[in-house]
Short mmCIF file of C-alpha atoms in Angstrom, two decimals:
data_model
loop_
_atom_site.label_atom_id
_atom_site.label_comp_id
_atom_site.label_asym_id
_atom_site.label_seq_id
_atom_site.Cartn_x
_atom_site.Cartn_y
_atom_site.Cartn_z
CA UNK A 1 -4.02 17.71 -14.85
CA UNK A 2 -6.87 18.44 -13.14
CA UNK A 3 -5.81 16.46 -9.82
CA UNK A 4 -1.98 18.67 -9.38
CA UNK A 5 -4.53 21.84 -8.77
CA UNK A 6 -5.97 20.29 -5.69
CA UNK A 7 -5.72 21.98 -2.74
CA UNK A 8 -8.51 19.58 -0.10
CA UNK A 9 -6.89 16.92 0.86
CA UNK A 10 -9.65 14.47 0.42
CA UNK A 11 -9.62 15.53 -3.09
CA UNK A 12 -6.23 14.63 -3.46
CA UNK A 13 -7.21 11.31 -2.29
CA UNK A 14 -10.03 10.45 -4.11
CA UNK A 15 -7.81 11.61 -7.34
CA UNK A 16 -5.34 9.15 -6.29
CA UNK A 17 -7.80 6.49 -5.90
CA UNK A 18 -9.13 6.65 -9.06
CA UNK A 19 -6.29 7.31 -11.06
CA UNK A 20 -4.99 4.08 -9.35
CA UNK A 21 -8.29 2.17 -10.34
CA UNK A 22 -8.02 3.97 -13.69
CA UNK A 23 -4.93 2.51 -14.37
CA UNK A 24 -3.98 6.58 -15.60
CA UNK A 25 0.33 6.03 -15.83
CA UNK A 26 0.73 9.56 -16.70
CA UNK A 27 -0.37 10.59 -12.90
CA UNK A 28 3.22 8.79 -11.96
CA UNK A 29 5.25 12.28 -11.55
CA UNK A 30 2.49 13.42 -9.36
CA UNK A 31 2.01 10.75 -6.99
CA UNK A 32 6.02 10.35 -7.16
CA UNK A 33 6.04 14.19 -6.35
CA UNK A 34 3.72 14.18 -2.98
CA UNK A 35 4.97 10.87 -1.87
CA UNK A 36 8.41 12.48 -1.44
CA UNK A 37 6.84 15.53 -0.23
CA UNK A 38 6.66 15.90 3.86
CA UNK A 39 4.34 18.65 4.04
CA UNK A 40 1.72 16.56 2.29
CA UNK A 41 -0.75 14.85 4.91
CA UNK A 42 0.67 11.52 5.64
CA UNK A 43 -2.61 9.80 3.71
CA UNK A 44 -1.64 11.53 0.62
CA UNK A 45 1.87 10.15 0.04
CA UNK A 46 0.70 6.53 1.66
CA UNK A 47 -2.29 6.56 -1.18
CA UNK A 48 0.56 7.74 -4.02
CA UNK A 49 2.39 4.95 -3.48
CA UNK A 50 0.16 2.00 -5.01
CA UNK A 51 0.55 4.14 -8.44
CA UNK A 52 4.15 4.32 -7.81
CA UNK A 53 4.50 0.58 -7.49
CA UNK A 54 2.13 -0.08 -10.70
CA UNK A 55 4.04 2.12 -12.83
CA UNK A 56 7.12 3.60 -10.75
CA UNK A 57 11.01 1.64 -11.06
CA UNK A 58 13.48 0.23 -8.29
CA UNK A 59 14.98 3.65 -8.31
CA UNK A 60 11.44 5.02 -6.57
CA UNK A 61 12.61 2.68 -4.19
CA UNK A 62 13.35 5.23 -1.30
CA UNK A 63 10.30 7.01 -2.13
CA UNK A 64 8.45 4.08 -0.30
CA UNK A 65 11.21 3.61 2.27
CA UNK A 66 11.10 6.92 3.95
CA UNK A 67 7.21 5.67 5.13
CA UNK A 68 7.81 2.17 6.33
CA UNK A 69 6.87 3.80 9.93
CA UNK A 70 4.19 5.74 9.40
CA UNK A 71 1.40 4.17 11.47
CA UNK A 72 -1.48 6.39 9.98
CA UNK A 73 -4.12 4.36 7.97
CA UNK A 74 -5.16 4.34 4.80
CA UNK A 75 -8.33 3.82 5.00
CA UNK A 76 -8.23 -0.35 3.87
CA UNK A 77 -9.92 -2.52 5.82
CA UNK A 78 -11.14 -6.10 5.09
CA UNK A 79 -13.23 -8.59 6.38
CA UNK A 80 -12.76 -11.58 4.23
CA UNK A 81 -16.03 -13.79 4.61
CA UNK A 82 -15.95 -16.97 3.82
CA UNK A 83 -19.40 -20.03 3.11
CA UNK A 84 -18.04 -23.62 3.67
CA UNK A 85 -20.99 -26.01 2.18
CA UNK A 86 -22.08 -27.69 5.25
CA UNK A 87 -21.79 -24.78 7.73
CA UNK A 88 -22.00 -20.98 8.46
CA UNK A 89 -20.26 -17.95 6.79
CA UNK A 90 -16.79 -17.93 9.08
CA UNK A 91 -15.60 -14.06 9.17
CA UNK A 92 -12.10 -13.24 9.07
CA UNK A 93 -10.85 -10.81 11.66
CA UNK A 94 -10.27 -7.10 10.09
CA UNK A 95 -7.66 -6.29 8.20
CA UNK A 96 -6.13 -2.65 8.36
CA UNK A 97 -3.53 -0.72 6.31
CA UNK A 98 -1.65 1.82 7.51
CA UNK A 99 0.86 3.94 5.65
CA UNK A 100 3.23 2.41 7.04
CA UNK A 101 2.24 -1.10 5.73
CA UNK A 102 1.79 0.00 1.85
CA UNK A 103 4.92 1.97 2.62
CA UNK A 104 6.72 -1.68 3.10
CA UNK A 105 4.95 -3.45 0.39
CA UNK A 106 6.00 -0.94 -2.08
CA UNK A 107 9.22 -1.83 -0.93
CA UNK A 108 9.57 -5.01 -1.30
CA UNK A 109 7.68 -5.24 -4.72
CA UNK A 110 10.64 -2.28 -6.18
CA UNK A 111 12.96 -4.81 -4.86
CA UNK A 112 11.48 -7.62 -6.68
CA UNK A 113 10.00 -9.42 -3.33
CA UNK A 114 6.79 -10.40 -2.99
CA UNK A 115 5.04 -8.34 -0.37
CA UNK A 116 2.61 -11.43 0.45
CA UNK A 117 5.61 -13.87 1.92
CA UNK A 118 5.58 -11.53 4.83
CA UNK A 119 2.50 -12.49 5.81
CA UNK A 120 0.36 -8.87 5.36
CA UNK A 121 -3.43 -9.75 4.12
CA UNK A 122 -5.66 -12.43 4.95
CA UNK A 123 -5.18 -16.42 4.66
CA UNK A 124 -5.71 -17.18 0.81
CA UNK A 125 -4.47 -16.64 -2.44
CA UNK A 126 -3.83 -12.66 -3.34
CA UNK A 127 -2.99 -11.06 -6.34
CA UNK A 128 -0.99 -7.29 -5.82
CA UNK A 129 -3.46 -6.10 -9.23
CA UNK A 130 -6.45 -6.75 -6.29
CA UNK A 131 -4.22 -5.07 -3.37
CA UNK A 132 -2.51 -1.92 -5.08
CA UNK A 133 -6.54 -1.12 -5.27
CA UNK A 134 -7.71 -2.74 -2.18
CA UNK A 135 -5.14 -1.48 0.79
CA UNK A 136 -6.56 -4.02 2.91
CA UNK A 137 -5.05 -6.89 1.73
CA UNK A 138 -1.87 -5.14 2.69
CA UNK A 139 -3.32 -4.60 5.93
CA UNK A 140 -3.06 -6.65 8.80
CA UNK A 141 -5.60 -8.06 12.00
CA UNK A 142 -3.46 -7.37 14.72
CA UNK A 143 0.21 -5.28 16.35
CA UNK A 144 1.93 -8.18 17.27
CA UNK A 145 2.08 -9.77 12.79
CA UNK A 146 2.01 -6.46 11.88
CA UNK A 147 5.35 -5.46 13.88
CA UNK A 148 6.51 -9.33 13.03
CA UNK A 149 6.08 -8.58 9.34
CA UNK A 150 7.29 -5.58 9.45
CA UNK A 151 10.94 -6.77 11.04
CA UNK A 152 11.23 -9.79 8.89
CA UNK A 153 10.70 -7.47 5.39
CA UNK A 154 12.82 -4.59 6.80
CA UNK A 155 15.42 -7.53 7.13
CA UNK A 156 14.69 -8.75 3.88
CA UNK A 157 15.04 -5.42 2.14
CA UNK A 158 18.29 -4.50 3.94
CA UNK A 159 20.36 -7.80 1.89
CA UNK A 160 18.16 -6.71 -1.41
CA UNK A 161 19.85 -4.51 -3.90
CA UNK A 162 18.19 -1.26 -3.97
CA UNK A 163 18.35 -1.62 -7.39
CA UNK A 164 16.50 -4.45 -9.10
#
C-alpha cells in the first residue's frame, strides 16, 4: 500500500483523508497501527480515527479512548450559513475539532452511542457519514461547550460496555 510507505506527516494526513472519503476499508489495519503509535504525530493519529469508526469494531475502542484528552487541532472547522426567506444570511459560530473531540466521538460510536447526543457540531440534523468526512461536525464552538460535552460523554462511556 502506497500510504504505508509515506514518511511525511502531511502525506499521511492527506492519504488518510482520501482513503476515508473513498471508503477504502483495506486501510483499516494501517489506521489501527498509526492510531496506536505514540511516535506518530497527533494529527496523524487523529486522522486515522474516522477510518476506525467507519470500518472497525468495538474492540478498537481503546485506540480512540487513549486520545480523548489530545487538544491538537485536526483542522476540521466549520461555519454554517443559514438563509431565512425573509431575512439576511446568518452565520453560526465556527466549530473546530481536536483529536480529542474526534476520539471521543469514535469511542461513543464504537460503544453503540450517538456522538451528537453530547452536543458536538452545529445545531440541526447531522449524520455520522457526513461527520467522518468533515470533522468540524464533531467539534465545538467554544471550550466551555467542549469541556461539558467531554465530561458527559466520558461519564456515559464509563457506564457503557467496552464491547457492544
